[in-house]
XYZ file of C-alpha atoms in Angstrom:
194
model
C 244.050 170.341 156.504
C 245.560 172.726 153.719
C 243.239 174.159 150.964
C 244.871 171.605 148.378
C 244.107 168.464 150.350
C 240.595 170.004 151.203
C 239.744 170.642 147.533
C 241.335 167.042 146.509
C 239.217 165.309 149.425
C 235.758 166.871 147.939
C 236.458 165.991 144.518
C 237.234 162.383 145.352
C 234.287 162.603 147.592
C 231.592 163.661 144.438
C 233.587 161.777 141.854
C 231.078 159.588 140.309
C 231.439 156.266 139.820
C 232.803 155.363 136.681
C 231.718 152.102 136.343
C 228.195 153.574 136.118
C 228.559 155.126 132.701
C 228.888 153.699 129.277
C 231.655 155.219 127.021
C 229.664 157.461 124.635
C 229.071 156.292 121.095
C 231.869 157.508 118.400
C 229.347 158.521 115.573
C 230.127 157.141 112.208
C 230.518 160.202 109.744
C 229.291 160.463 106.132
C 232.867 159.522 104.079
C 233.522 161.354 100.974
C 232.429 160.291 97.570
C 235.437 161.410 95.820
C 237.534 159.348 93.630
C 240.846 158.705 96.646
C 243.471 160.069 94.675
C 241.754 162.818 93.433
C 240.941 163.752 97.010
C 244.633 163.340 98.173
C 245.848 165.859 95.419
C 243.155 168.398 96.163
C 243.861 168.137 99.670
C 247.584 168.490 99.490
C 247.442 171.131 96.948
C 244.699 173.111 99.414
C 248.008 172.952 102.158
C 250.286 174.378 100.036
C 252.164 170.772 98.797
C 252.027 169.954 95.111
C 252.268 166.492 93.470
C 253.819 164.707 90.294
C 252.685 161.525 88.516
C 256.304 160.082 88.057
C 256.194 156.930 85.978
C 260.646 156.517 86.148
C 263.566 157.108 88.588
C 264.794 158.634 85.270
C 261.458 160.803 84.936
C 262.123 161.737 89.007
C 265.736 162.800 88.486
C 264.757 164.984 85.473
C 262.021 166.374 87.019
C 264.403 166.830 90.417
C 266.755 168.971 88.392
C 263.485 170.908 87.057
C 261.995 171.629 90.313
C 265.114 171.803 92.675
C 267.676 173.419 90.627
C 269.184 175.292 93.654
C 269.848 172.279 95.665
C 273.352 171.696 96.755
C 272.954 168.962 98.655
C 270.556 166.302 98.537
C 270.033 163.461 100.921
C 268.018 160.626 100.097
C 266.817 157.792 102.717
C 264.700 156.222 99.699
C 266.151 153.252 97.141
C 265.045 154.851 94.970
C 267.120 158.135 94.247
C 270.400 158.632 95.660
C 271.712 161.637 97.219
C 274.754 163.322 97.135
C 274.748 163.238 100.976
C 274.487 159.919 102.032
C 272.397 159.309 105.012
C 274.217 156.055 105.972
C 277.268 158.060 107.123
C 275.028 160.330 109.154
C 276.026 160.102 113.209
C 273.995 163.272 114.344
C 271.363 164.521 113.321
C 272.207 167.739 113.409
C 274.814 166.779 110.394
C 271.436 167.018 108.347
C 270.831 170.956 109.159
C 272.855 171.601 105.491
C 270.332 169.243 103.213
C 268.823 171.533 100.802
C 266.380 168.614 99.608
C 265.041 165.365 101.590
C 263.778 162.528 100.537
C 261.901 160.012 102.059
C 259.309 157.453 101.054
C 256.440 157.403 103.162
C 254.291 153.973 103.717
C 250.692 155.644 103.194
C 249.016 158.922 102.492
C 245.232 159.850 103.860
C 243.027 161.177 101.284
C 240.616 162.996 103.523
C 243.725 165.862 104.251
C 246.247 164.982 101.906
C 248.810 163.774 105.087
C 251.415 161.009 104.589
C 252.254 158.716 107.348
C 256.087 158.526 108.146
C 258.230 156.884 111.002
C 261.403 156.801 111.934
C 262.462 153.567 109.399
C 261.125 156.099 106.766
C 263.397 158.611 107.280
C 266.170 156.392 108.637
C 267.245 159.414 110.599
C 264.112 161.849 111.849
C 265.781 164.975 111.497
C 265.777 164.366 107.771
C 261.928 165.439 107.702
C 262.461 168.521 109.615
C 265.987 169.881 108.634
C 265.319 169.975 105.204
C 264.775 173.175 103.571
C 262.684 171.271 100.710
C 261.228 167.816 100.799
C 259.973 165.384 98.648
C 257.727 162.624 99.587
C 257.194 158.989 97.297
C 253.933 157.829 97.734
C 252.832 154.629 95.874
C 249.062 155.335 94.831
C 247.637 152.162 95.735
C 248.841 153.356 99.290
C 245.718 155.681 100.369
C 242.843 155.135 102.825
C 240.246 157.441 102.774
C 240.310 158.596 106.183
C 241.701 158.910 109.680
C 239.665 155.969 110.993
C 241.903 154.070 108.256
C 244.767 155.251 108.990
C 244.572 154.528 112.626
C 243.964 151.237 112.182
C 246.643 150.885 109.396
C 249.784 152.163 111.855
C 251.971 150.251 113.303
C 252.990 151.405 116.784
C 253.755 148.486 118.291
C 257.247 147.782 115.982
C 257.828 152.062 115.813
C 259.130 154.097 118.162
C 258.184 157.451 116.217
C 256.321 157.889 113.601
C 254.385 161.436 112.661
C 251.676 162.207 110.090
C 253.237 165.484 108.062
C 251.429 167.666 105.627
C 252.271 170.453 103.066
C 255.131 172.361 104.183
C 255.867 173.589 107.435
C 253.761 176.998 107.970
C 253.017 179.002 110.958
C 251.850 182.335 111.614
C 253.125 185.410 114.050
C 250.869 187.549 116.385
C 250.105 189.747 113.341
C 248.941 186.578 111.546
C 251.416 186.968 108.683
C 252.066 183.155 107.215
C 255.440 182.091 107.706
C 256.597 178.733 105.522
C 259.633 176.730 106.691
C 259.658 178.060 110.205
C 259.613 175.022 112.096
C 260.288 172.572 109.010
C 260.784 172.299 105.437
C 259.439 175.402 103.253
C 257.953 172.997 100.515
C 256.867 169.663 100.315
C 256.134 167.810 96.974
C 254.864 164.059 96.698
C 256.185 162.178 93.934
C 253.291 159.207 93.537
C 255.454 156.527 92.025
């Protein structure tokens, strides 16, 4: 008998049965008091994403042009502002590595760490929420749960076959701990709540 099958044959031998033991409780955890929204801007602002109250496509354009003035190209998988790279004529995703600004609506935000919850109807094409060098997220306010537990029970995975919670802007740090934003993903991230 080899040393593997040895080792394998005295763990099954000691494994207890686990029909035996209940699951353990999940504990139910005190839930914020905060107003929701409130929570969901301090929480996004704490990872380095800002917000806008935008009350008009006309009021998101404007304030586009304001806040993006550098972007060249801008590709758009949301009705409501259109692009000048249109994501319908997209056939690999690598065709998105040039977008200067996404954007992409997502279907809910979680107030307890400012995340929005995106899938791959979102973003039509997935590379959109990674390739972008800037990205802006629409987030309808009446569209927040308070917490993880929420949100879990809010996805749809059944009718998705990717979907990703995303927060702030993409930010990593080297073996000398010196922050790095847009590494591995978009170097800002702003949520339009509209």
């Amino acid at each position: 008998m080899s040393t593997k099958e040895y080792i394998l044959n005295a763990i099954r031998k000691n494994k207890p049965d686990g029909s035996k033991f209940a699951y353990p409780k999940i504990p139910l955890f005190p839930k914020s008091n905060k107003d929701i929204l409130q929570e969901f801007k301090d929480n996004l602002t704490l990872n380095a994403g800002t917000w806008h109250i935008v009350k008009s496509i006309k009021d998101g354009e404007n304030l586009i042009r304001e806040l993006y003035p550098q972007a060249k190209i801008i590709c758009s998988s949301a009705v409501e502002f259109k692009g000048n790279k249109d994501i319908t004529q997209i056939t690999e995703p690598h065709q998105l590595a040039d977008v200067d600004l996404g954007i992409i609506r997502a279907q809910f935000g979680v107030s307890e760490n400012g995340m929005v919850w995106i899938t791959e109807k979102d973003m039509d094409i997935t590379s959109l929420g990674f390739l972008s060098q800037h990205l802006i997220i629409l987030l309808d306010p009446q569209e927040l749960v308070k917490d993880m537990y929420e949100a879990y029970a809010r996805i749809d995975l059944l009718n998705n076959n990717y979907g990703c919670f995303m927060l702030g802007p993409s930010a990593t740090a080297d073996i000398g701990a010196v922050m790095v934003r847009g590494a591995q993903g978009a170097r800002s991230l702003s949520v339009f709540f509209m």
